[in-house]
Short mmCIF file of C-alpha atoms in Angstrom, two decimals:
data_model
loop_
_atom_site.label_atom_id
_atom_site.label_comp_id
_atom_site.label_asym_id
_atom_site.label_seq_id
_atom_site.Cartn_x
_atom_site.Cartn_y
_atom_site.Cartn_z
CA UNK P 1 108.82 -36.86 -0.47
CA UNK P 2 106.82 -39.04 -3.13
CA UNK P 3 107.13 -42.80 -1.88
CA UNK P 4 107.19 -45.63 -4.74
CA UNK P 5 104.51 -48.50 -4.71
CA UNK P 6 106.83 -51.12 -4.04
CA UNK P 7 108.04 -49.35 -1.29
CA UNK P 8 108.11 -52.35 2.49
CA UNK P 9 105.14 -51.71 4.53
CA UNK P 10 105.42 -51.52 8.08
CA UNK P 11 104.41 -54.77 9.58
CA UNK P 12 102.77 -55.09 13.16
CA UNK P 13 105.34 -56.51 15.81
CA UNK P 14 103.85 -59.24 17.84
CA UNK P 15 102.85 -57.49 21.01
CA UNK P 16 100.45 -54.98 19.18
CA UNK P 17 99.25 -57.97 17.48
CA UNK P 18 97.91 -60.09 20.77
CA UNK P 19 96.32 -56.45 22.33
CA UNK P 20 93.90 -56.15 19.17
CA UNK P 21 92.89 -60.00 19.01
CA UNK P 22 92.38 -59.94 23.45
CA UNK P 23 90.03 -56.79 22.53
CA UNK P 24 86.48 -57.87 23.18
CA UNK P 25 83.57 -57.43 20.37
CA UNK P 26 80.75 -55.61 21.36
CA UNK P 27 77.29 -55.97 19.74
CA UNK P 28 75.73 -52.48 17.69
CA UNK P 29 73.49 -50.18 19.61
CA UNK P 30 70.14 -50.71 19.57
CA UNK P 31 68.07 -48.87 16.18
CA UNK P 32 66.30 -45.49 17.01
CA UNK P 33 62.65 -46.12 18.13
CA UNK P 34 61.48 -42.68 16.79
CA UNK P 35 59.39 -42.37 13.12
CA UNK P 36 61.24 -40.34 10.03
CA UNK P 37 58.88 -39.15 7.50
CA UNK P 38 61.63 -41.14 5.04
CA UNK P 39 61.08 -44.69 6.55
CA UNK P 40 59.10 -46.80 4.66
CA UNK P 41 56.67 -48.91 6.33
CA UNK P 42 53.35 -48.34 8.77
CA UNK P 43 53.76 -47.38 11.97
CA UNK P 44 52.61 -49.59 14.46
CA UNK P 45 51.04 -47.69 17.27
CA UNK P 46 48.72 -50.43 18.73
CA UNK P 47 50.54 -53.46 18.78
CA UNK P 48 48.61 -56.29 18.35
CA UNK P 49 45.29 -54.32 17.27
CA UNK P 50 43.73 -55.58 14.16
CA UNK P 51 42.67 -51.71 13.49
CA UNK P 52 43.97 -51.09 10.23
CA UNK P 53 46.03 -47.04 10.62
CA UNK P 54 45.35 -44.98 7.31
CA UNK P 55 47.64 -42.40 5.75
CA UNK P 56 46.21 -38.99 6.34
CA UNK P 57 45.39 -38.06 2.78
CA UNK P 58 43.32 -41.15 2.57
CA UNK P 59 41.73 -40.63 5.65
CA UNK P 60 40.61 -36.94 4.41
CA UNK P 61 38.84 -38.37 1.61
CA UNK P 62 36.73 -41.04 3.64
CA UNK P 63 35.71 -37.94 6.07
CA UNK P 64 34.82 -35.48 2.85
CA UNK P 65 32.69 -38.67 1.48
CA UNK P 66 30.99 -38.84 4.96
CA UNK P 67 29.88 -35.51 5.09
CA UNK P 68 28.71 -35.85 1.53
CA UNK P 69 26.68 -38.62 1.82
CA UNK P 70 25.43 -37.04 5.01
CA UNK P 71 24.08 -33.86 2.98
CA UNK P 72 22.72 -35.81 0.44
CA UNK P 73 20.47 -37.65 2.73
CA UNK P 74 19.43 -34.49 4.83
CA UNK P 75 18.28 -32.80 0.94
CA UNK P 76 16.67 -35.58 0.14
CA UNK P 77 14.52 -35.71 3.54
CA UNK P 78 13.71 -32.01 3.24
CA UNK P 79 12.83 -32.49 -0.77
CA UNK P 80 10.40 -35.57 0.49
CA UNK P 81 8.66 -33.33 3.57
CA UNK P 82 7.78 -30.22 0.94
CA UNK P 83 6.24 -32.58 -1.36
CA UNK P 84 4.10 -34.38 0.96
CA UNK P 85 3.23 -30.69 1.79
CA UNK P 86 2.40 -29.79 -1.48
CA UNK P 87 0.52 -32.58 -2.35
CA UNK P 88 -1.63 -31.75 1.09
CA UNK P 89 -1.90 -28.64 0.29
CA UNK P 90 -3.14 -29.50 -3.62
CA UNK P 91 -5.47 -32.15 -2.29
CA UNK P 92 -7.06 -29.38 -0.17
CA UNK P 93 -7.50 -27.05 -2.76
CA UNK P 94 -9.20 -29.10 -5.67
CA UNK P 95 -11.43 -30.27 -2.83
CA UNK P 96 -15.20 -30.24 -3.07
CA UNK P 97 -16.09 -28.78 -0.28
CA UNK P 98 -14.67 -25.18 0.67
CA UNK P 99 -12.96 -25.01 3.94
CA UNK P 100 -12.35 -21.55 5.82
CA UNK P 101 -9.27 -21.23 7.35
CA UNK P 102 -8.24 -19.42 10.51
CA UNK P 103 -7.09 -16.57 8.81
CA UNK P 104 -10.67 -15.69 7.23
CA UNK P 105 -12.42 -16.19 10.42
CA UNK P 106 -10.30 -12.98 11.45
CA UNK P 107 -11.16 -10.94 8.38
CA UNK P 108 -13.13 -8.31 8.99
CA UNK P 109 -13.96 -8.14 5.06
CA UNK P 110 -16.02 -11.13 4.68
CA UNK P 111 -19.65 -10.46 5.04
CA UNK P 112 -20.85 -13.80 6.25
CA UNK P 113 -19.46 -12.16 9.65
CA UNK P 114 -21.89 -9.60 9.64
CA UNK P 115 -24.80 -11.57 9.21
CA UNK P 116 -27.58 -11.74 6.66
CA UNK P 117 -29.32 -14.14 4.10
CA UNK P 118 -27.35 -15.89 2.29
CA UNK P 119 -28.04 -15.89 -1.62
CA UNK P 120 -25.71 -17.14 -3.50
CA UNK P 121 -22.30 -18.49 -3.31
CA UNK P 122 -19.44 -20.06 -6.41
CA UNK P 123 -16.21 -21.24 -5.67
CA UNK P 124 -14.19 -22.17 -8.67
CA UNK P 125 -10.70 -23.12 -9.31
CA UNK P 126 -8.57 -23.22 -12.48
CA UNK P 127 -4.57 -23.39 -13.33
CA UNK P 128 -2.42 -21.05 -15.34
CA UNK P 129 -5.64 -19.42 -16.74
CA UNK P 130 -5.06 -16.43 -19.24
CA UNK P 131 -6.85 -13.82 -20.61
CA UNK P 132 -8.73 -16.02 -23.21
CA UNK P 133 -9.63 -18.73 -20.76
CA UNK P 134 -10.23 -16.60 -17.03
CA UNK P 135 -12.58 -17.53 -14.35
CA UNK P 136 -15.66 -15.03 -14.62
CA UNK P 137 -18.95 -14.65 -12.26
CA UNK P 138 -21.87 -11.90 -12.81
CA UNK P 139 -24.61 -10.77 -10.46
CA UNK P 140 -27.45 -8.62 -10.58
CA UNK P 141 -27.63 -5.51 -8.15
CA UNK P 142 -30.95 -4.71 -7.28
CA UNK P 143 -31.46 -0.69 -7.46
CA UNK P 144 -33.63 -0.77 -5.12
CA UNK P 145 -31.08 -1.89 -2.40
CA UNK P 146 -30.14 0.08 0.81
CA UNK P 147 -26.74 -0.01 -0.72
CA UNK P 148 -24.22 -1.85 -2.16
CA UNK P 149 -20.91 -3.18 -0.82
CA UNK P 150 -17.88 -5.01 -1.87
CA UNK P 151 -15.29 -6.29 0.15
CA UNK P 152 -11.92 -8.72 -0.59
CA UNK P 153 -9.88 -11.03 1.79
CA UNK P 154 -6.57 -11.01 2.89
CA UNK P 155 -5.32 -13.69 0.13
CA UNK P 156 -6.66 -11.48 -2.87
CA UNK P 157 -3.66 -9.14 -3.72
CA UNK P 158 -5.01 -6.23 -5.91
CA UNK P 159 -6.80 -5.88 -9.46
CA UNK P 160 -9.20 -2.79 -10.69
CA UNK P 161 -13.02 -1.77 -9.89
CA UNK P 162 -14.76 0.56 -12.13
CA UNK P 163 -18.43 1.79 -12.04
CA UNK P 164 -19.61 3.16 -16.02
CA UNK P 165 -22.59 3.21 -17.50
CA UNK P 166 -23.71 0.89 -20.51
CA UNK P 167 -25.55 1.21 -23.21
CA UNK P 168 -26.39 -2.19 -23.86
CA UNK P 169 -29.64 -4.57 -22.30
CA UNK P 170 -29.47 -4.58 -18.49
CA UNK P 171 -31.81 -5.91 -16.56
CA UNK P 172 -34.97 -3.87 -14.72
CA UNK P 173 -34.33 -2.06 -11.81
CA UNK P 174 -30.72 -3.69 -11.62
CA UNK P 175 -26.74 -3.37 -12.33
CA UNK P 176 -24.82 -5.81 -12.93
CA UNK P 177 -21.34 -6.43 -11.52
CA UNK P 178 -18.82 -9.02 -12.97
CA UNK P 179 -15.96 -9.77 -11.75
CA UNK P 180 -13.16 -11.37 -14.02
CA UNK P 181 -9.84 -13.05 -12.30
CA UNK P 182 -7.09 -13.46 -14.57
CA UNK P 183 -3.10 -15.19 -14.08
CA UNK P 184 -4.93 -17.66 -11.19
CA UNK P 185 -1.56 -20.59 -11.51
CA UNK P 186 -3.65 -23.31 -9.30
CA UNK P 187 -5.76 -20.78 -7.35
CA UNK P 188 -8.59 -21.38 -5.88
CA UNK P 189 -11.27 -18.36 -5.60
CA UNK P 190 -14.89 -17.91 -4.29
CA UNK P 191 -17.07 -15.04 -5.01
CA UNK P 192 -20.34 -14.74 -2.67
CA UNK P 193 -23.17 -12.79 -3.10
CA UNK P 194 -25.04 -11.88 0.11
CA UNK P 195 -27.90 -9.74 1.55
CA UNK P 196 -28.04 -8.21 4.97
CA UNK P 197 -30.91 -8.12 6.80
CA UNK P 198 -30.79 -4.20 6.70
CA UNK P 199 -31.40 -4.22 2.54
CA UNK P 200 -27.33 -4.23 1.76
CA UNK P 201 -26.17 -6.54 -0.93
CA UNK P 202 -22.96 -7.68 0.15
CA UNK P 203 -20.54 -8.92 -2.52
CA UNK P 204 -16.98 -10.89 -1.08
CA UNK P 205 -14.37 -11.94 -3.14
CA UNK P 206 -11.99 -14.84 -0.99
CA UNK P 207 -9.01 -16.94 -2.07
CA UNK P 208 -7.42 -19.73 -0.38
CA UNK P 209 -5.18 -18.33 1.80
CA UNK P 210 -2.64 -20.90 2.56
CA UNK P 211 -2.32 -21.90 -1.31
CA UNK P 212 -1.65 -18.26 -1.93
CA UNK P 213 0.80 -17.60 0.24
CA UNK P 214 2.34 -20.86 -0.61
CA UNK P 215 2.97 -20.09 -4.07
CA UNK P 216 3.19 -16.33 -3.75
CA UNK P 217 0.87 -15.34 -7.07
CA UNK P 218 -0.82 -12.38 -8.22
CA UNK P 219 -4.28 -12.57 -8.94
CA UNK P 220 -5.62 -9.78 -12.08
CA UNK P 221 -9.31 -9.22 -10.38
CA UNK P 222 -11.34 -6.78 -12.77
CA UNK P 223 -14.33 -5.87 -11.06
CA UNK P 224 -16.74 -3.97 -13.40
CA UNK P 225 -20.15 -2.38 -12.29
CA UNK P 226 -22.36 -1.53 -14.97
CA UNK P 227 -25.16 0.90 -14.59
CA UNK P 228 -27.84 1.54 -17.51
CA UNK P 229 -27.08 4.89 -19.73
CA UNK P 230 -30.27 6.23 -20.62
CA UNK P 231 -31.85 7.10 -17.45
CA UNK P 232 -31.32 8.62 -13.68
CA UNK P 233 -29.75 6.12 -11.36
CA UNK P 234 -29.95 6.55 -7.40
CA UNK P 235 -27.71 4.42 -5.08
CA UNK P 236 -28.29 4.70 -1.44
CA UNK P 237 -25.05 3.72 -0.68
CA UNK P 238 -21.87 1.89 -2.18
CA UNK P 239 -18.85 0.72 -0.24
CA UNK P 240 -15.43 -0.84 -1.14
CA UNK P 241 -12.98 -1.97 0.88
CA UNK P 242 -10.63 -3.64 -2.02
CA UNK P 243 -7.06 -3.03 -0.70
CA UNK P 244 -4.01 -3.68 -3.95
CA UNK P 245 -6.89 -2.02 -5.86
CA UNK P 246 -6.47 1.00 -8.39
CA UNK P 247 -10.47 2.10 -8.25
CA UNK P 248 -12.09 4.19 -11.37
CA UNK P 249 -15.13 5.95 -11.61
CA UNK P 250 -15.93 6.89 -15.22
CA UNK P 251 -20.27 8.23 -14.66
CA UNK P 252 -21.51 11.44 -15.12
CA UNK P 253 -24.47 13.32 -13.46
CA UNK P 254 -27.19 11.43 -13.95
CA UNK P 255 -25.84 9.08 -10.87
CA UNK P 256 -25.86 9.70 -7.60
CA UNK P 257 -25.33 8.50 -4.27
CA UNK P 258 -26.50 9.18 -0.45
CA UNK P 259 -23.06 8.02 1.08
CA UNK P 260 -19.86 6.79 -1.00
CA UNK P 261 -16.96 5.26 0.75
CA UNK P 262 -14.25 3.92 -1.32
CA UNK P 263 -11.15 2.20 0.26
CA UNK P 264 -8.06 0.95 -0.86
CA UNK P 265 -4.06 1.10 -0.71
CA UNK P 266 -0.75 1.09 -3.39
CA UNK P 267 -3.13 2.25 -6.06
CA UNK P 268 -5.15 5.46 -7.21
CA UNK P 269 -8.32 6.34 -7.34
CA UNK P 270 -9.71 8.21 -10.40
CA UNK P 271 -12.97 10.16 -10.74
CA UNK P 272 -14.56 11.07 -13.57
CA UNK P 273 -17.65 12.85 -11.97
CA UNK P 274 -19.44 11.74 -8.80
CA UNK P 275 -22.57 13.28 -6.93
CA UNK P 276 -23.35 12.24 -3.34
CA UNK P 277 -24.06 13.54 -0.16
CA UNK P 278 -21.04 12.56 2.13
CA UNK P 279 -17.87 11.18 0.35
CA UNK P 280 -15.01 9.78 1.73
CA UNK P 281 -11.95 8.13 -0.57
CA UNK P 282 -8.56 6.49 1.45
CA UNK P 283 -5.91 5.19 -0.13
CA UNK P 284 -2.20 5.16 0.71
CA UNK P 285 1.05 5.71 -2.16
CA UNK P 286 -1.95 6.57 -4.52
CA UNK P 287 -3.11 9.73 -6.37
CA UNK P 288 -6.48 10.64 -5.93
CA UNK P 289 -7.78 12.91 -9.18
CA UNK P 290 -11.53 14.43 -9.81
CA UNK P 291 -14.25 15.77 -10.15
CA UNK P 292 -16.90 15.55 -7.14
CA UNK P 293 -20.26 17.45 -5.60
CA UNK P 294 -21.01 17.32 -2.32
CA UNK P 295 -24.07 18.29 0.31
CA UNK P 296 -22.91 17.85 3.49
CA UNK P 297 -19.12 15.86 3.36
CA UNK P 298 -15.96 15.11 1.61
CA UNK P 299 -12.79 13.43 2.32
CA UNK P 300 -9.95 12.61 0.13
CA UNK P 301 -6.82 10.64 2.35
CA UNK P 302 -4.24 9.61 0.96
CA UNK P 303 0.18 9.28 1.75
CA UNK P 304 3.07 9.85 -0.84
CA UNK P 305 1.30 10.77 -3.59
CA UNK P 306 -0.76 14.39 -4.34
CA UNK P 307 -4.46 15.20 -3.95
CA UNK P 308 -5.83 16.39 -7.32
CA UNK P 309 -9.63 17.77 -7.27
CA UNK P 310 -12.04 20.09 -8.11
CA UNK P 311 -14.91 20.39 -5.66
CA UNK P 312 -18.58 22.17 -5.60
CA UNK P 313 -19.54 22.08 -2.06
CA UNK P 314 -23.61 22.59 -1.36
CA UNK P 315 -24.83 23.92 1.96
CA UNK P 316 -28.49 23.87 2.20
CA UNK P 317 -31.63 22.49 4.43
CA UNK P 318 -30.87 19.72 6.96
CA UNK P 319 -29.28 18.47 10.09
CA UNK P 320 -25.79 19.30 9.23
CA UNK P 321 -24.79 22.74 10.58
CA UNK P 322 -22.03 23.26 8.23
CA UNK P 323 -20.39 21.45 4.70
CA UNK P 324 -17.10 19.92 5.58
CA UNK P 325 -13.92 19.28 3.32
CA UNK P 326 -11.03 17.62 3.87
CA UNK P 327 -7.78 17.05 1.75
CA UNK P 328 -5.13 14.85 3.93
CA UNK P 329 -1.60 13.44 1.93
CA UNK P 330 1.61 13.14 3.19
CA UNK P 331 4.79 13.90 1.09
CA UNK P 332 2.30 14.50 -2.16
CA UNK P 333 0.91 17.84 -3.72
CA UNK P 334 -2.16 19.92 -3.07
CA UNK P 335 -4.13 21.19 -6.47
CA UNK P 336 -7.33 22.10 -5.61
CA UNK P 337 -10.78 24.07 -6.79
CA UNK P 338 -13.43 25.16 -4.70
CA UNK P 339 -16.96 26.76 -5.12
CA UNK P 340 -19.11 27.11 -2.43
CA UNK P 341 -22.61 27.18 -2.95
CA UNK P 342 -25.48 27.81 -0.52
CA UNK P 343 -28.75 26.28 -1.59
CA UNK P 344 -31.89 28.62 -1.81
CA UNK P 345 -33.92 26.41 0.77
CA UNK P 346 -31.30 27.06 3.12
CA UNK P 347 -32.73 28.26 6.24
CA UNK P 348 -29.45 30.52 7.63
CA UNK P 349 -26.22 31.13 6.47
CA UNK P 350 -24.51 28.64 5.26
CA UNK P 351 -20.90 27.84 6.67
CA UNK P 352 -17.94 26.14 5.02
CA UNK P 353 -15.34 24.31 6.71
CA UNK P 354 -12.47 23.46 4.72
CA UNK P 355 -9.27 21.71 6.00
CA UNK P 356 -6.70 21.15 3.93
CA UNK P 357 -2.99 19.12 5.28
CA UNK P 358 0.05 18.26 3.31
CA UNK P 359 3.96 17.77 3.99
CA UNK P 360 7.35 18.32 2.18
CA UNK P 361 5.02 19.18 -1.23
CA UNK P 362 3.14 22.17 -2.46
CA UNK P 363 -0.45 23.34 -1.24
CA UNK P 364 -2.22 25.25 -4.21
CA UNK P 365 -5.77 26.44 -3.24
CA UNK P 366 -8.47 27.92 -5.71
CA UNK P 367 -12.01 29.30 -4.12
CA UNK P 368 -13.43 31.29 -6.95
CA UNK P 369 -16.70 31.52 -5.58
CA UNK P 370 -17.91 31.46 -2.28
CA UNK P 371 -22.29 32.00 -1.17
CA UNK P 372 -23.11 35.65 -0.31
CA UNK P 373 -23.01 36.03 3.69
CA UNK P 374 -21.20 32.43 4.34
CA UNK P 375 -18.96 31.70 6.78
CA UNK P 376 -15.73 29.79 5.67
CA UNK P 377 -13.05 28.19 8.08
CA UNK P 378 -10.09 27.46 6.52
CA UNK P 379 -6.89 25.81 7.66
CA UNK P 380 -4.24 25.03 5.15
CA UNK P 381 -0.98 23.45 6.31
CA UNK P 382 2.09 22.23 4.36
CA UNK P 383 6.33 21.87 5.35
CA UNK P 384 9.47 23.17 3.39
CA UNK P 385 7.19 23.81 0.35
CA UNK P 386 5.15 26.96 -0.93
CA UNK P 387 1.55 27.64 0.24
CA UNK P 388 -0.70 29.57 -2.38
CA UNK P 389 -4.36 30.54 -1.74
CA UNK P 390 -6.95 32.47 -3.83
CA UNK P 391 -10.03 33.46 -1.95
CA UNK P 392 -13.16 34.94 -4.20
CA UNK P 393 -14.22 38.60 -3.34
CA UNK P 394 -17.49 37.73 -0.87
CA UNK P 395 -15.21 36.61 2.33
CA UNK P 396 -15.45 37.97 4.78
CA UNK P 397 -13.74 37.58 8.29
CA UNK P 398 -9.54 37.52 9.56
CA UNK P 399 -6.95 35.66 7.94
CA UNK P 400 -3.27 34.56 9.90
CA UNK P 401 -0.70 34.00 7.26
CA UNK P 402 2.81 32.31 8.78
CA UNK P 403 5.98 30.31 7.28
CA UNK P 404 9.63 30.92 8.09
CA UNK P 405 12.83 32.28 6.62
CA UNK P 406 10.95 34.97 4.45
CA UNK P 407 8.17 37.03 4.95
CA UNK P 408 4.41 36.11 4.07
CA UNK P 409 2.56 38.03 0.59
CA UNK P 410 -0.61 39.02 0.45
CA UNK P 411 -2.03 40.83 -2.87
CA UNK P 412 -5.56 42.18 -3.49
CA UNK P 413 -7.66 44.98 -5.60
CA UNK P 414 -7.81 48.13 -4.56
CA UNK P 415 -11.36 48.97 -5.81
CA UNK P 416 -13.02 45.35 -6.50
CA UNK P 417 -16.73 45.16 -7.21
CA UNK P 418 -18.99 44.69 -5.01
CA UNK P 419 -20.24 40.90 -5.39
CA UNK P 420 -23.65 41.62 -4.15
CA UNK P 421 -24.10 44.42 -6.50
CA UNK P 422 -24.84 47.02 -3.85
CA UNK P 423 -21.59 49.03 -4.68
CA UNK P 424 -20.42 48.37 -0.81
CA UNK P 425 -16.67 48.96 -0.31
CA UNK P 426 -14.22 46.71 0.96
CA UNK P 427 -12.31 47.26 3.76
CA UNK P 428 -9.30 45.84 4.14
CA UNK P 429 -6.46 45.79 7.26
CA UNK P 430 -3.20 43.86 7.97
CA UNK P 431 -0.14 44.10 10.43
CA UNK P 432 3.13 42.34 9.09
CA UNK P 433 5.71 41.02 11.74
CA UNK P 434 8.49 39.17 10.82
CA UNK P 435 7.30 35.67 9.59
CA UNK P 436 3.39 36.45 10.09
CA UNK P 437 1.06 38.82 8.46
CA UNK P 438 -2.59 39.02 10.34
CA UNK P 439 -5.32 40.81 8.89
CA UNK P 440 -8.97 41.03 8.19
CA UNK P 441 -11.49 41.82 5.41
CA UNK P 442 -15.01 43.20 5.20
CA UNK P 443 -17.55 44.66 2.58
CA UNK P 444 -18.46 48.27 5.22
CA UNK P 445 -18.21 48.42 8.53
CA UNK P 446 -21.50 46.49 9.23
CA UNK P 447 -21.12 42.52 9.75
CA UNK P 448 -24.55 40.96 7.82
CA UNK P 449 -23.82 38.11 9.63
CA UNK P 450 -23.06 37.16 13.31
CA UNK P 451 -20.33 34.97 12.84
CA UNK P 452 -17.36 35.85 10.55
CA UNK P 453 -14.68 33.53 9.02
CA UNK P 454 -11.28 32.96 9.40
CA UNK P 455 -8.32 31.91 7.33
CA UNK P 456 -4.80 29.82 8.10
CA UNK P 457 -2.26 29.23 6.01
CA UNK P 458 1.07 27.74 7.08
CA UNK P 459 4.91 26.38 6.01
CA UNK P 460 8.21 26.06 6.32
CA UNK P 461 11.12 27.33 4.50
CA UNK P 462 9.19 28.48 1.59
CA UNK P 463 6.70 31.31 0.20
CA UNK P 464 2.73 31.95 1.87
CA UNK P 465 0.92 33.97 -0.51
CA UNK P 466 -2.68 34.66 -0.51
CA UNK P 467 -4.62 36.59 -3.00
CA UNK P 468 -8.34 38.24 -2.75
CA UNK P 469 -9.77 38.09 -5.93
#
């Protein structure tokens, strides 16, 4: 039913009326207390406090700004402390007076230590020298020293030494040494020239230690000793102990030497020829290559890297019952050449003994000639690589051949000549088991000598072969 506008309204009768005006008013409730992220305003949880409550964003930023000024301050502290400590350190350096530090009175290279009279002493300093502009010293080494010896400290890192000869002036009766230091970047280095009271000239080459380590640099130290060309030279004795540094000697015959010890480490050493009674050369992950004679000793040590030589060993007159060589690497090849030689003025016979150690690497072994009636002892040693030795026809004595996974070879002449010349015959027996073959060898049944020689060869994992030539 659809009403019309001007359709009466109901009016209230009176009694309805009177109930709604007697009806009391009552105020509103009270507003909720509680905070809706919608409502504007600050929220007022300290009433009363004058502390001023930031919104969190802002509050973020101040704490971020904190921590930022906070690491700004501690860099700039730390920047201030290293350069007061390299000014300290700079101030000590380009001093006048040289000041040993704890670590040099330690060093066992230094020859002040081992006492003597002092002769002369430079210290020098330079920055960012270079090849045209390098800090240089020379000294004269008397020939007729005991011997000669030169020695670095802890602070010098590496360089060269070479010994050649020289055509040019030199004094009488001398060498010379110079000794050239290249790249120095503000370091400070002292070269000192000493002689012990035994005859030894003592030559030390020192850096300062704390500067070096500070600034970490590499020093190119060219040591050069020059002998004269035109005439015999005889050196008691010469000693290096120059670790970081590769070590060449380029003479030929007409030097020689009593005793030569040569030490280093992380470099080679290279021989052109040297002559010297007892000869011992160390270095570690270096080669050592050359050519060397020997009377009574030699010793070639080195680790990583191979042992390259060819050797004439000498027996003759003196204390020394036997000639002694020894070829030590690790992880490195063996290539080596032998002759053994017994002297005429050798009062019995002479006797060789050769030892010969390697790992993981070939051993190759070459004894083309060995003295009439000697006696040679020979242990040869190497792991999971071949073993190869050639022995010349005058040995005489057992041999032991042993490796694993295959089978030892041993090859020989059937008729060789007789290397005396006395047409004698060789006799020769061996027993093969397995992974060893034992034998011996003889020229007849009658032993010229009372003590015979024996032979070793072992490895791993790979091929022994021996051949008697």
């Amino acid at each position: 039913m659809i009403l019309p506008d001007d359709a009466p309204k109901a009016v209230p009768n009176a009694q309805s009326q009177n109930r709604l005006e007697e009806r009391p008013v009552r105020d509103p409730p009270p507003a909720y207390p509680g905070y809706s992220s919608y409502q504007r305003g600050e929220l007022d949880l300290c009433p009363g406090s004058s502390t001023e409550i930031l919104a969190r964003s802002q509050s973020v930023s101040v704490v971020k700004s904190a921590l930022r000024w906070r690491l700004l301050a501690r860099l700039l502290v730390a920047g201030i402390f290293i350069w007061s400590l390299c000014l300290v350190v700079w101030s000590r350096s380009i001093g006048e007076t040289w000041r040993v530090s704890p670590d040099e009175n330690n060093s066992p290279d230094l020859p002040h230590e081992r006492g003597g009279e002092h002769v002369d002493c430079e210290r020098r300093q330079d920055r960012w020298s270079g090849p045209d502009n390098a800090l240089s010293w020379k000294f004269e080494l008397p020939l007729s020293a005991e011997g000669w010896s030169i020695f670095s400290s802890a602070g010098i890192r590496g360089g060269s030494f070479t010994i050649v000869h020289s055509s040019r002036r030199l004094p009488k009766d001398a060498a010379i040494i110079e000794i050239t230091v290249d790249n120095v970047q503000t370091e400070t280095v002292r070269v000192c020239k000493q002689e012990r009271a035994t005859g030894t000239i003592d030559i030390s080459i020192a850096t300062d230690q704390h500067l070096s380590y500070l600034l970490l640099n590499q020093q190119g130290i060219t040591i050069r000793v020059i002998l004269p060309a035109d005439s015999p030279v005889h050196v008691p004795a010469l000693e290096t102990r120059l670790p970081g540094f590769s070590h060449s000697i380029e003479t030929g015959p007409l030097v020689t030497f009593n005793s030569v010890f040569l030490g280093t480490s992380r470099s080679g050493i290279s021989v052109n020829y040297l002559s010297a009674d007892n000869i011992k050369l160390q270095t570690s992950n270096g080669p050592i290559t050359g050519t060397f004679d020997v009377a009574h000793s030699i010793e070639l040590v080195t680790s990583n890297e191979k042992i390259n030589s060819n050797i004439t060993a000498h027996h003759g007159a003196g204390p020394n019952p036997s000639t002694s060589v020894l070829l030590l690497t690790s992880n490195g090849a063996i290539y080596s050449s032998m002759d053994l030689v017994a002297n005429a003025d050798s009062p019995a016979a002479a006797v060789f003994d050769i030892d010969t150690r390697t790992s993981n690497d070939r051993l190759e072994l070459d004894i083309p000639q060995i003295a009439l009636d000697s006696v040679l002892k020979l242990s040869a040693w190497t792991s999971n690589a071949p073993a190869r030795l050639a022995v010349a026809s005058a040995y005489e004595g057992s041999f032991l051949l042993r490796t694993t996974s295959t089978s030892p070879s041993l090859r020989g002449e059937d008729k060789p000549m007789d290397p005396s010349g006395r047409e004698r015959r060789r006799r020769l027996m061996f027993m093969q088991n397995r992974g060893v073959l034992y034998g011996t060898v003889s020229w007849d049944e009658v032993q010229t000598t009372a003590e015979s020689g024996n032979i070793e060869v072992r490895s791993s994992n790979a091929d022994v072969f021996m051949e008697l030539l």
